[in-house]
Amino acid sequence: MSTIHFIGGEKGGVGKSVLSRLLSQYFLDRGMPYLGLDADQSHATLTRFYPEFTRPINLDSFESTDQVMEEALENDAQILIDLPAQSERFLDRWIDQNGVLDMCAELQIPLVYWYLVDDGQDSVALMETFLAKYGSRLNIAIIKNEGRGTNFAAIDAVLHGSASNNGNRTQHAALPALHRETMRKIDELSFSFWGAENIKDKNLEHLSLMERQRTRVWVKKTYSLFDDLFTGLAY
C-alpha cells in the first residue's frame, strides 16, 4: 500500500529540507519503494540530494499536483512531497476542491502531514491554526526541530490542549540536532545521508572519521524516532 507524506510547516527555515532528506534515506535504507516529489522550486532539496528518486511538481497547477494521487494509486510506494514555506493555501485549494481526504479514505491510502516547528512564537501561532483546520482530519506528526531551538514549552502547551480533540491522529516528537559544522559540510558536499556516513574515498572530499560517526549516531536516533511515530499514527 502506498502512503503519502507531506513535509511542511508554514514558517521558513525550520528544517523541512533536512526532514525530507532523513525520511527519504529512511525509506531507502528500509528497502521501501520510494518517490520524492519536490514542490520547493526555489530551494529544490530532494532534486539536489536524491535526484535519481525525485521529480519536481508545481503546486500552482492541479495537473502537476495530481501526480501525488496518480503515483499513490499506480505504485506501491512511499510518496514524499517536500513543500516550500507558505504553501498551505495552495495545498488547501487542491485538497478541498478535489476532495482529496475523502478520496484517500475511500481508497485506503494513508496520508501523513509532517509539520516542522522551531521554538519561535510565530511557529506556535501557525501550528495552532493548522491543527484547528486539520487536526481531526489528517494524520499529523509535529516535529520539534532541536536544531532550530531548545525551548518548546509553548508548542507543547498547544499540543496538550489539542490532544482531547484530535485523539491519536496527532503525534509529536523532537528531532535531535546534528553538530552544526558536520551538517554544513554534508550540505556543502551535496551528500545524501548515506554518502555522508559511507563515502571515504581518498580521491574524493569526504567527512572525517568522527564526522561520519556523528552522522551515523544521529541518523540512528532519527530512525528510532520515525519507527515510534509510524507505530503511533492512526492509519
PDB file of N, CA and C in Angstrom, residues 1-98:
ATOM      1  N   MET A   1       0.831  -1.188   0.000  1.00  0.00           N
ATOM      2  CA  MET A   1       0.000   0.000   0.000  1.00  0.00           C
ATOM      3  C   MET A   1       0.873   1.249   0.000  1.00  0.00           C
ATOM      4  N   SER A   2       0.502   2.210  -0.841  1.00  0.00           N
ATOM      5  CA  SER A   2       1.214   3.485  -0.845  1.00  0.00           C
ATOM      6  C   SER A   2       0.843   4.300   0.376  1.00  0.00           C
ATOM      7  N   THR A   3       1.759   5.162   0.791  1.00  0.00           N
ATOM      8  CA  THR A   3       1.488   6.169   1.808  1.00  0.00           C
ATOM      9  C   THR A   3       1.994   7.505   1.285  1.00  0.00           C
ATOM     10  N   ILE A   4       1.184   8.551   1.479  1.00  0.00           N
ATOM     11  CA  ILE A   4       1.547   9.898   1.044  1.00  0.00           C
ATOM     12  C   ILE A   4       2.068  10.666   2.254  1.00  0.00           C
ATOM     13  N   HIS A   5       3.227  11.295   2.082  1.00  0.00           N
ATOM     14  CA  HIS A   5       3.845  12.073   3.147  1.00  0.00           C
ATOM     15  C   HIS A   5       4.069  13.504   2.665  1.00  0.00           C
ATOM     16  N   PHE A   6       3.375  14.455   3.279  1.00  0.00           N
ATOM     17  CA  PHE A   6       3.655  15.871   3.028  1.00  0.00           C
ATOM     18  C   PHE A   6       4.611  16.373   4.103  1.00  0.00           C
ATOM     19  N   ILE A   7       5.689  17.029   3.687  1.00  0.00           N
ATOM     20  CA  ILE A   7       6.644  17.611   4.622  1.00  0.00           C
ATOM     21  C   ILE A   7       6.470  19.119   4.557  1.00  0.00           C
ATOM     22  N   GLY A   8       5.901  19.694   5.638  1.00  0.00           N
ATOM     23  CA  GLY A   8       5.559  21.103   5.573  1.00  0.00           C
ATOM     24  C   GLY A   8       5.727  21.836   6.885  1.00  0.00           C
ATOM     25  N   GLY A   9       5.040  22.960   6.958  1.00  0.00           N
ATOM     26  CA  GLY A   9       5.187  23.926   8.042  1.00  0.00           C
ATOM     27  C   GLY A   9       5.283  25.289   7.393  1.00  0.00           C
ATOM     28  N   GLU A  10       4.378  26.192   7.755  1.00  0.00           N
ATOM     29  CA  GLU A  10       4.291  27.463   7.045  1.00  0.00           C
ATOM     30  C   GLU A  10       5.535  28.329   7.198  1.00  0.00           C
ATOM     31  N   LYS A  11       6.224  28.229   8.322  1.00  0.00           N
ATOM     32  CA  LYS A  11       7.379  29.084   8.558  1.00  0.00           C
ATOM     33  C   LYS A  11       8.594  28.594   7.784  1.00  0.00           C
ATOM     34  N   GLY A  12       9.340  29.519   7.203  1.00  0.00           N
ATOM     35  CA  GLY A  12      10.576  29.150   6.530  1.00  0.00           C
ATOM     36  C   GLY A  12      11.711  28.935   7.514  1.00  0.00           C
ATOM     37  N   GLY A  13      12.696  28.141   7.117  1.00  0.00           N
ATOM     38  CA  GLY A  13      13.903  27.967   7.905  1.00  0.00           C
ATOM     39  C   GLY A  13      13.759  27.104   9.136  1.00  0.00           C
ATOM     40  N   VAL A  14      12.735  26.238   9.168  1.00  0.00           N
ATOM     41  CA  VAL A  14      12.537  25.380  10.347  1.00  0.00           C
ATOM     42  C   VAL A  14      13.117  23.977  10.164  1.00  0.00           C
ATOM     43  N   GLY A  15      13.642  23.674   8.968  1.00  0.00           N
ATOM     44  CA  GLY A  15      14.300  22.386   8.767  1.00  0.00           C
ATOM     45  C   GLY A  15      13.521  21.381   7.943  1.00  0.00           C
ATOM     46  N   LYS A  16      12.596  21.862   7.117  1.00  0.00           N
ATOM     47  CA  LYS A  16      11.811  20.933   6.288  1.00  0.00           C
ATOM     48  C   LYS A  16      12.701  20.117   5.362  1.00  0.00           C
ATOM     49  N   SER A  17      13.714  20.762   4.793  1.00  0.00           N
ATOM     50  CA  SER A  17      14.574  20.057   3.847  1.00  0.00           C
ATOM     51  C   SER A  17      15.355  18.943   4.529  1.00  0.00           C
ATOM     52  N   VAL A  18      15.814  19.177   5.752  1.00  0.00           N
ATOM     53  CA  VAL A  18      16.549  18.151   6.479  1.00  0.00           C
ATOM     54  C   VAL A  18      15.644  16.957   6.770  1.00  0.00           C
ATOM     55  N   LEU A  19      14.407  17.225   7.214  1.00  0.00           N
ATOM     56  CA  LEU A  19      13.483  16.126   7.484  1.00  0.00           C
ATOM     57  C   LEU A  19      13.149  15.361   6.207  1.00  0.00           C
ATOM     58  N   SER A  20      12.966  16.066   5.107  1.00  0.00           N
ATOM     59  CA  SER A  20      12.684  15.396   3.835  1.00  0.00           C
ATOM     60  C   SER A  20      13.823  14.453   3.453  1.00  0.00           C
ATOM     61  N   ARG A  21      15.047  14.917   3.647  1.00  0.00           N
ATOM     62  CA  ARG A  21      16.210  14.077   3.326  1.00  0.00           C
ATOM     63  C   ARG A  21      16.306  12.882   4.267  1.00  0.00           C
ATOM     64  N   LEU A  22      16.037  13.097   5.552  1.00  0.00           N
ATOM     65  CA  LEU A  22      16.094  11.993   6.516  1.00  0.00           C
ATOM     66  C   LEU A  22      15.053  10.932   6.212  1.00  0.00           C
ATOM     67  N   LEU A  23      13.824  11.355   5.935  1.00  0.00           N
ATOM     68  CA  LEU A  23      12.777  10.380   5.621  1.00  0.00           C
ATOM     69  C   LEU A  23      13.075   9.653   4.312  1.00  0.00           C
ATOM     70  N   SER A  24      13.602  10.377   3.337  1.00  0.00           N
ATOM     71  CA  SER A  24      13.979   9.736   2.077  1.00  0.00           C
ATOM     72  C   SER A  24      15.007   8.640   2.320  1.00  0.00           C
ATOM     73  N   GLN A  25      16.035   8.968   3.108  1.00  0.00           N
ATOM     74  CA  GLN A  25      17.067   7.978   3.406  1.00  0.00           C
ATOM     75  C   GLN A  25      16.504   6.819   4.225  1.00  0.00           C
ATOM     76  N   TYR A  26      15.591   7.112   5.138  1.00  0.00           N
ATOM     77  CA  TYR A  26      14.946   6.080   5.954  1.00  0.00           C
ATOM     78  C   TYR A  26      14.215   5.079   5.059  1.00  0.00           C
ATOM     79  N   PHE A  27      13.410   5.569   4.125  1.00  0.00           N
ATOM     80  CA  PHE A  27      12.673   4.669   3.233  1.00  0.00           C
ATOM     81  C   PHE A  27      13.626   3.821   2.400  1.00  0.00           C
ATOM     82  N   LEU A  28      14.666   4.444   1.880  1.00  0.00           N
ATOM     83  CA  LEU A  28      15.619   3.713   1.047  1.00  0.00           C
ATOM     84  C   LEU A  28      16.375   2.671   1.866  1.00  0.00           C
ATOM     85  N   ASP A  29      16.814   3.031   3.062  1.00  0.00           N
ATOM     86  CA  ASP A  29      17.561   2.092   3.902  1.00  0.00           C
ATOM     87  C   ASP A  29      16.685   0.949   4.382  1.00  0.00           C
ATOM     88  N   ARG A  30      15.389   1.204   4.509  1.00  0.00           N
ATOM     89  CA  ARG A  30      14.460   0.150   4.928  1.00  0.00           C
ATOM     90  C   ARG A  30      13.984  -0.703   3.745  1.00  0.00           C
ATOM     91  N   GLY A  31      14.482  -0.392   2.549  1.00  0.00           N
ATOM     92  CA  GLY A  31      14.106  -1.162   1.364  1.00  0.00           C
ATOM     93  C   GLY A  31      12.681  -0.930   0.922  1.00  0.00           C
ATOM     94  N   MET A  32      12.147   0.249   1.200  1.00  0.00           N
ATOM     95  CA  MET A  32      10.761   0.568   0.855  1.00  0.00           C
ATOM     96  C   MET A  32      10.740   1.343  -0.465  1.00  0.00           C
ATOM     97  N   PRO A  33       9.949   0.915  -1.439  1.00  0.00           N
ATOM     98  CA  PRO A  33       9.839   1.692  -2.682  1.00  0.00           C
ATOM     99  C   PRO A  33       9.480   3.145  -2.363  1.00  0.00           C
ATOM    100  N   TYR A  34      10.152   4.068  -3.034  1.00  0.00           N
ATOM    101  CA  TYR A  34      10.081   5.472  -2.634  1.00  0.00           C
ATOM    102  C   TYR A  34      10.121   6.381  -3.850  1.00  0.00           C
ATOM    103  N   LEU A  35       9.316   7.461  -3.794  1.00  0.00           N
ATOM    104  CA  LEU A  35       9.364   8.507  -4.811  1.00  0.00           C
ATOM    105  C   LEU A  35       9.301   9.853  -4.109  1.00  0.00           C
ATOM    106  N   GLY A  36      10.217  10.752  -4.452  1.00  0.00           N
ATOM    107  CA  GLY A  36      10.198  12.111  -3.943  1.00  0.00           C
ATOM    108  C   GLY A  36       9.609  13.057  -4.972  1.00  0.00           C
ATOM    109  N   LEU A  37       8.727  13.935  -4.534  1.00  0.00           N
ATOM    110  CA  LEU A  37       8.161  14.983  -5.376  1.00  0.00           C
ATOM    111  C   LEU A  37       8.561  16.314  -4.764  1.00  0.00           C
ATOM    112  N   ASP A  38       9.337  17.082  -5.489  1.00  0.00           N
ATOM    113  CA  ASP A  38       9.929  18.311  -4.962  1.00  0.00           C
ATOM    114  C   ASP A  38       9.085  19.502  -5.392  1.00  0.00           C
ATOM    115  N   ALA A  39       8.350  20.082  -4.417  1.00  0.00           N
ATOM    116  CA  ALA A  39       7.493  21.226  -4.712  1.00  0.00           C
ATOM    117  C   ALA A  39       8.158  22.554  -4.383  1.00  0.00           C
ATOM    118  N   ASP A  40       9.359  22.508  -3.836  1.00  0.00           N
ATOM    119  CA  ASP A  40      10.066  23.739  -3.456  1.00  0.00           C
ATOM    120  C   ASP A  40      10.949  24.175  -4.617  1.00  0.00           C
ATOM    121  N   GLN A  41      10.403  25.031  -5.473  1.00  0.00           N
ATOM    122  CA  GLN A  41      11.101  25.386  -6.700  1.00  0.00           C
ATOM    123  C   GLN A  41      12.289  26.315  -6.459  1.00  0.00           C
ATOM    124  N   SER A  42      12.269  27.066  -5.369  1.00  0.00           N
ATOM    125  CA  SER A  42      13.375  27.986  -5.103  1.00  0.00           C
ATOM    126  C   SER A  42      14.529  27.314  -4.366  1.00  0.00           C
ATOM    127  N   HIS A  43      14.239  26.256  -3.595  1.00  0.00           N
ATOM    128  CA  HIS A  43      15.281  25.504  -2.885  1.00  0.00           C
ATOM    129  C   HIS A  43      15.006  24.013  -3.082  1.00  0.00           C
ATOM    130  N   ALA A  44      15.353  23.523  -4.254  1.00  0.00           N
ATOM    131  CA  ALA A  44      14.978  22.159  -4.642  1.00  0.00           C
ATOM    132  C   ALA A  44      15.865  21.127  -3.942  1.00  0.00           C
ATOM    133  N   THR A  45      15.490  20.783  -2.733  1.00  0.00           N
ATOM    134  CA  THR A  45      16.324  19.937  -1.878  1.00  0.00           C
ATOM    135  C   THR A  45      16.392  18.495  -2.366  1.00  0.00           C
ATOM    136  N   LEU A  46      15.252  17.850  -2.537  1.00  0.00           N
ATOM    137  CA  LEU A  46      15.263  16.438  -2.931  1.00  0.00           C
ATOM    138  C   LEU A  46      15.879  16.267  -4.309  1.00  0.00           C
ATOM    139  N   THR A  47      15.629  17.216  -5.197  1.00  0.00           N
ATOM    140  CA  THR A  47      16.219  17.154  -6.532  1.00  0.00           C
ATOM    141  C   THR A  47      17.737  17.201  -6.455  1.00  0.00           C
ATOM    142  N   ARG A  48      18.258  17.915  -5.478  1.00  0.00           N
ATOM    143  CA  ARG A  48      19.706  18.050  -5.320  1.00  0.00           C
ATOM    144  C   ARG A  48      20.332  16.820  -4.656  1.00  0.00           C
ATOM    145  N   PHE A  49      19.720  16.320  -3.584  1.00  0.00           N
ATOM    146  CA  PHE A  49      20.352  15.276  -2.786  1.00  0.00           C
ATOM    147  C   PHE A  49      19.932  13.861  -3.184  1.00  0.00           C
ATOM    148  N   TYR A  50      18.742  13.701  -3.774  1.00  0.00           N
ATOM    149  CA  TYR A  50      18.259  12.367  -4.182  1.00  0.00           C
ATOM    150  C   TYR A  50      17.695  12.441  -5.602  1.00  0.00           C
ATOM    151  N   PRO A  51      18.503  12.905  -6.566  1.00  0.00           N
ATOM    152  CA  PRO A  51      17.977  13.177  -7.901  1.00  0.00           C
ATOM    153  C   PRO A  51      17.424  11.946  -8.615  1.00  0.00           C
ATOM    154  N   GLU A  52      17.995  10.777  -8.353  1.00  0.00           N
ATOM    155  CA  GLU A  52      17.546   9.584  -9.063  1.00  0.00           C
ATOM    156  C   GLU A  52      16.179   9.093  -8.601  1.00  0.00           C
ATOM    157  N   PHE A  53      15.698   9.626  -7.472  1.00  0.00           N
ATOM    158  CA  PHE A  53      14.404   9.196  -6.937  1.00  0.00           C
ATOM    159  C   PHE A  53      13.366  10.319  -6.940  1.00  0.00           C
ATOM    160  N   THR A  54      13.694  11.455  -7.562  1.00  0.00           N
ATOM    161  CA  THR A  54      12.888  12.668  -7.379  1.00  0.00           C
ATOM    162  C   THR A  54      12.498  13.283  -8.710  1.00  0.00           C
ATOM    163  N   ARG A  55      11.307  13.892  -8.722  1.00  0.00           N
ATOM    164  CA  ARG A  55      10.946  14.762  -9.833  1.00  0.00           C
ATOM    165  C   ARG A  55      10.157  15.957  -9.288  1.00  0.00           C
ATOM    166  N   PRO A  56      10.164  17.078 -10.003  1.00  0.00           N
ATOM    167  CA  PRO A  56       9.511  18.292  -9.491  1.00  0.00           C
ATOM    168  C   PRO A  56       8.001  18.262  -9.714  1.00  0.00           C
ATOM    169  N   ILE A  57       7.281  18.981  -8.844  1.00  0.00           N
ATOM    170  CA  ILE A  57       5.874  19.281  -9.096  1.00  0.00           C
ATOM    171  C   ILE A  57       5.650  20.764  -8.835  1.00  0.00           C
ATOM    172  N   ASN A  58       4.576  21.291  -9.399  1.00  0.00           N
ATOM    173  CA  ASN A  58       4.239  22.702  -9.283  1.00  0.00           C
ATOM    174  C   ASN A  58       2.904  22.829  -8.565  1.00  0.00           C
ATOM    175  N   LEU A  59       2.912  23.360  -7.343  1.00  0.00           N
ATOM    176  CA  LEU A  59       1.683  23.460  -6.561  1.00  0.00           C
ATOM    177  C   LEU A  59       0.668  24.413  -7.165  1.00  0.00           C
ATOM    178  N   ASP A  60       1.116  25.302  -8.051  1.00  0.00           N
ATOM    179  CA  ASP A  60       0.193  26.231  -8.702  1.00  0.00           C
ATOM    180  C   ASP A  60      -0.711  25.536  -9.708  1.00  0.00           C
ATOM    181  N   SER A  61      -0.339  24.333 -10.109  1.00  0.00           N
ATOM    182  CA  SER A  61      -1.047  23.626 -11.173  1.00  0.00           C
ATOM    183  C   SER A  61      -1.667  22.346 -10.651  1.00  0.00           C
ATOM    184  N   PHE A  62      -3.000  22.233 -10.745  1.00  0.00           N
ATOM    185  CA  PHE A  62      -3.657  20.983 -10.356  1.00  0.00           C
ATOM    186  C   PHE A  62      -3.098  19.804 -11.146  1.00  0.00           C
ATOM    187  N   GLU A  63      -2.858  20.033 -12.441  1.00  0.00           N
ATOM    188  CA  GLU A  63      -2.384  18.941 -13.287  1.00  0.00           C
ATOM    189  C   GLU A  63      -1.053  18.386 -12.785  1.00  0.00           C
ATOM    190  N   SER A  64      -0.216  19.254 -12.239  1.00  0.00           N
ATOM    191  CA  SER A  64       1.067  18.816 -11.699  1.00  0.00           C
ATOM    192  C   SER A  64       0.890  18.153 -10.337  1.00  0.00           C
ATOM    193  N   THR A  65       0.120  18.794  -9.443  1.00  0.00           N
ATOM    194  CA  THR A  65      -0.075  18.252  -8.102  1.00  0.00           C
ATOM    195  C   THR A  65      -0.846  16.939  -8.137  1.00  0.00           C
ATOM    196  N   ASP A  66      -1.669  16.746  -9.150  1.00  0.00           N
ATOM    197  CA  ASP A  66      -2.423  15.490  -9.286  1.00  0.00           C
ATOM    198  C   ASP A  66      -1.513  14.267  -9.335  1.00  0.00           C
ATOM    199  N   GLN A  67      -0.241  14.478  -9.675  1.00  0.00           N
ATOM    200  CA  GLN A  67       0.702  13.357  -9.698  1.00  0.00           C
ATOM    201  C   GLN A  67       0.767  12.636  -8.352  1.00  0.00           C
ATOM    202  N   VAL A  68       0.508  13.376  -7.283  1.00  0.00           N
ATOM    203  CA  VAL A  68       0.573  12.773  -5.951  1.00  0.00           C
ATOM    204  C   VAL A  68      -0.387  11.592  -5.878  1.00  0.00           C
ATOM    205  N   MET A  69      -1.653  11.819  -6.238  1.00  0.00           N
ATOM    206  CA  MET A  69      -2.648  10.741  -6.168  1.00  0.00           C
ATOM    207  C   MET A  69      -2.425   9.688  -7.238  1.00  0.00           C
ATOM    208  N   GLU A  70      -2.034  10.122  -8.422  1.00  0.00           N
ATOM    209  CA  GLU A  70      -1.815   9.162  -9.503  1.00  0.00           C
ATOM    210  C   GLU A  70      -0.691   8.193  -9.159  1.00  0.00           C
ATOM    211  N   GLU A  71       0.397   8.716  -8.599  1.00  0.00           N
ATOM    212  CA  GLU A  71       1.506   7.848  -8.215  1.00  0.00           C
ATOM    213  C   GLU A  71       1.110   6.913  -7.067  1.00  0.00           C
ATOM    214  N   ALA A  72       0.349   7.436  -6.114  1.00  0.00           N
ATOM    215  CA  ALA A  72      -0.073   6.611  -4.988  1.00  0.00           C
ATOM    216  C   ALA A  72      -0.965   5.463  -5.433  1.00  0.00           C
ATOM    217  N   LEU A  73      -1.789   5.690  -6.459  1.00  0.00           N
ATOM    218  CA  LEU A  73      -2.685   4.649  -6.957  1.00  0.00           C
ATOM    219  C   LEU A  73      -1.972   3.637  -7.842  1.00  0.00           C
ATOM    220  N   GLU A  74      -1.027   4.123  -8.621  1.00  0.00           N
ATOM    221  CA  GLU A  74      -0.381   3.252  -9.614  1.00  0.00           C
ATOM    222  C   GLU A  74       0.792   2.478  -9.056  1.00  0.00           C
ATOM    223  N   ASN A  75       1.367   2.935  -7.941  1.00  0.00           N
ATOM    224  CA  ASN A  75       2.574   2.309  -7.418  1.00  0.00           C
ATOM    225  C   ASN A  75       2.432   2.046  -5.924  1.00  0.00           C
ATOM    226  N   ASP A  76       3.001   0.948  -5.476  1.00  0.00           N
ATOM    227  CA  ASP A  76       3.051   0.636  -4.048  1.00  0.00           C
ATOM    228  C   ASP A  76       4.328   1.260  -3.506  1.00  0.00           C
ATOM    229  N   ALA A  77       4.229   2.511  -3.030  1.00  0.00           N
ATOM    230  CA  ALA A  77       5.447   3.246  -2.686  1.00  0.00           C
ATOM    231  C   ALA A  77       5.166   4.286  -1.610  1.00  0.00           C
ATOM    232  N   GLN A  78       6.234   4.757  -0.997  1.00  0.00           N
ATOM    233  CA  GLN A  78       6.177   5.904  -0.102  1.00  0.00           C
ATOM    234  C   GLN A  78       6.342   7.157  -0.964  1.00  0.00           C
ATOM    235  N   ILE A  79       5.296   7.966  -1.042  1.00  0.00           N
ATOM    236  CA  ILE A  79       5.311   9.176  -1.859  1.00  0.00           C
ATOM    237  C   ILE A  79       5.564  10.359  -0.937  1.00  0.00           C
ATOM    238  N   LEU A  80       6.720  11.017  -1.095  1.00  0.00           N
ATOM    239  CA  LEU A  80       7.106  12.112  -0.207  1.00  0.00           C
ATOM    240  C   LEU A  80       7.117  13.423  -0.977  1.00  0.00           C
ATOM    241  N   ILE A  81       6.359  14.409  -0.475  1.00  0.00           N
ATOM    242  CA  ILE A  81       6.279  15.712  -1.123  1.00  0.00           C
ATOM    243  C   ILE A  81       6.931  16.755  -0.233  1.00  0.00           C
ATOM    244  N   ASP A  82       8.014  17.336  -0.696  1.00  0.00           N
ATOM    245  CA  ASP A  82       8.729  18.377   0.043  1.00  0.00           C
ATOM    246  C   ASP A  82       8.108  19.723  -0.314  1.00  0.00           C
ATOM    247  N   LEU A  83       7.408  20.329   0.651  1.00  0.00           N
ATOM    248  CA  LEU A  83       6.683  21.570   0.410  1.00  0.00           C
ATOM    249  C   LEU A  83       7.527  22.790   0.756  1.00  0.00           C
ATOM    250  N   PRO A  84       7.363  23.877   0.035  1.00  0.00           N
ATOM    251  CA  PRO A  84       8.032  25.122   0.427  1.00  0.00           C
ATOM    252  C   PRO A  84       7.283  25.778   1.571  1.00  0.00           C
ATOM    253  N   ALA A  85       7.906  26.780   2.192  1.00  0.00           N
ATOM    254  CA  ALA A  85       7.215  27.580   3.197  1.00  0.00           C
ATOM    255  C   ALA A  85       6.056  28.324   2.538  1.00  0.00           C
ATOM    256  N   GLN A  86       5.046  28.644   3.332  1.00  0.00           N
ATOM    257  CA  GLN A  86       3.893  29.420   2.884  1.00  0.00           C
ATOM    258  C   GLN A  86       3.195  28.777   1.688  1.00  0.00           C
ATOM    259  N   SER A  87       3.078  27.459   1.731  1.00  0.00           N
ATOM    260  CA  SER A  87       2.416  26.743   0.641  1.00  0.00           C
ATOM    261  C   SER A  87       1.047  26.211   1.044  1.00  0.00           C
ATOM    262  N   GLU A  88       0.642  26.485   2.279  1.00  0.00           N
ATOM    263  CA  GLU A  88      -0.581  25.869   2.797  1.00  0.00           C
ATOM    264  C   GLU A  88      -1.801  26.249   1.971  1.00  0.00           C
ATOM    265  N   ARG A  89      -1.866  27.499   1.497  1.00  0.00           N
ATOM    266  CA  ARG A  89      -3.047  27.923   0.741  1.00  0.00           C
ATOM    267  C   ARG A  89      -3.180  27.149  -0.564  1.00  0.00           C
ATOM    268  N   PHE A  90      -2.048  26.793  -1.199  1.00  0.00           N
ATOM    269  CA  PHE A  90      -2.104  26.010  -2.434  1.00  0.00           C
ATOM    270  C   PHE A  90      -2.564  24.590  -2.133  1.00  0.00           C
ATOM    271  N   LEU A  91      -2.046  24.024  -1.039  1.00  0.00           N
ATOM    272  CA  LEU A  91      -2.422  22.669  -0.665  1.00  0.00           C
ATOM    273  C   LEU A  91      -3.887  22.613  -0.246  1.00  0.00           C
ATOM    274  N   ASP A  92      -4.340  23.626   0.507  1.00  0.00           N
ATOM    275  CA  ASP A  92      -5.748  23.700   0.898  1.00  0.00           C
ATOM    276  C   ASP A  92      -6.654  23.647  -0.328  1.00  0.00           C
ATOM    277  N   ARG A  93      -6.302  24.442  -1.333  1.00  0.00           N
ATOM    278  CA  ARG A  93      -7.126  24.515  -2.543  1.00  0.00           C
ATOM    279  C   ARG A  93      -7.193  23.168  -3.241  1.00  0.00           C
ATOM    280  N   TRP A  94      -6.049  22.500  -3.355  1.00  0.00           N
ATOM    281  CA  TRP A  94      -6.008  21.195  -4.031  1.00  0.00           C
ATOM    282  C   TRP A  94      -6.793  20.152  -3.240  1.00  0.00           C
ATOM    283  N   ILE A  95      -6.630  20.152  -1.919  1.00  0.00           N
ATOM    284  CA  ILE A  95      -7.333  19.172  -1.085  1.00  0.00           C
ATOM    285  C   ILE A  95      -8.836  19.418  -1.101  1.00  0.00           C
ATOM    286  N   ASP A  96      -9.241  20.662  -0.908  1.00  0.00           N
ATOM    287  CA  ASP A  96     -10.669  20.970  -0.777  1.00  0.00           C
ATOM    288  C   ASP A  96     -11.424  20.846  -2.092  1.00  0.00           C
ATOM    289  N   GLN A  97     -10.862  21.376  -3.166  1.00  0.00           N
ATOM    290  CA  GLN A  97     -11.580  21.378  -4.435  1.00  0.00           C
ATOM    291  C   GLN A  97     -11.606  20.001  -5.106  1.00  0.00           C
ATOM    292  N   ASN A  98     -10.750  19.091  -4.651  1.00  0.00           N
ATOM    293  CA  ASN A  98     -10.718  17.760  -5.252  1.00  0.00           C
ATOM    294  C   ASN A  98     -11.139  16.651  -4.290  1.00  0.00           C
TER     295      ASN A  98
END
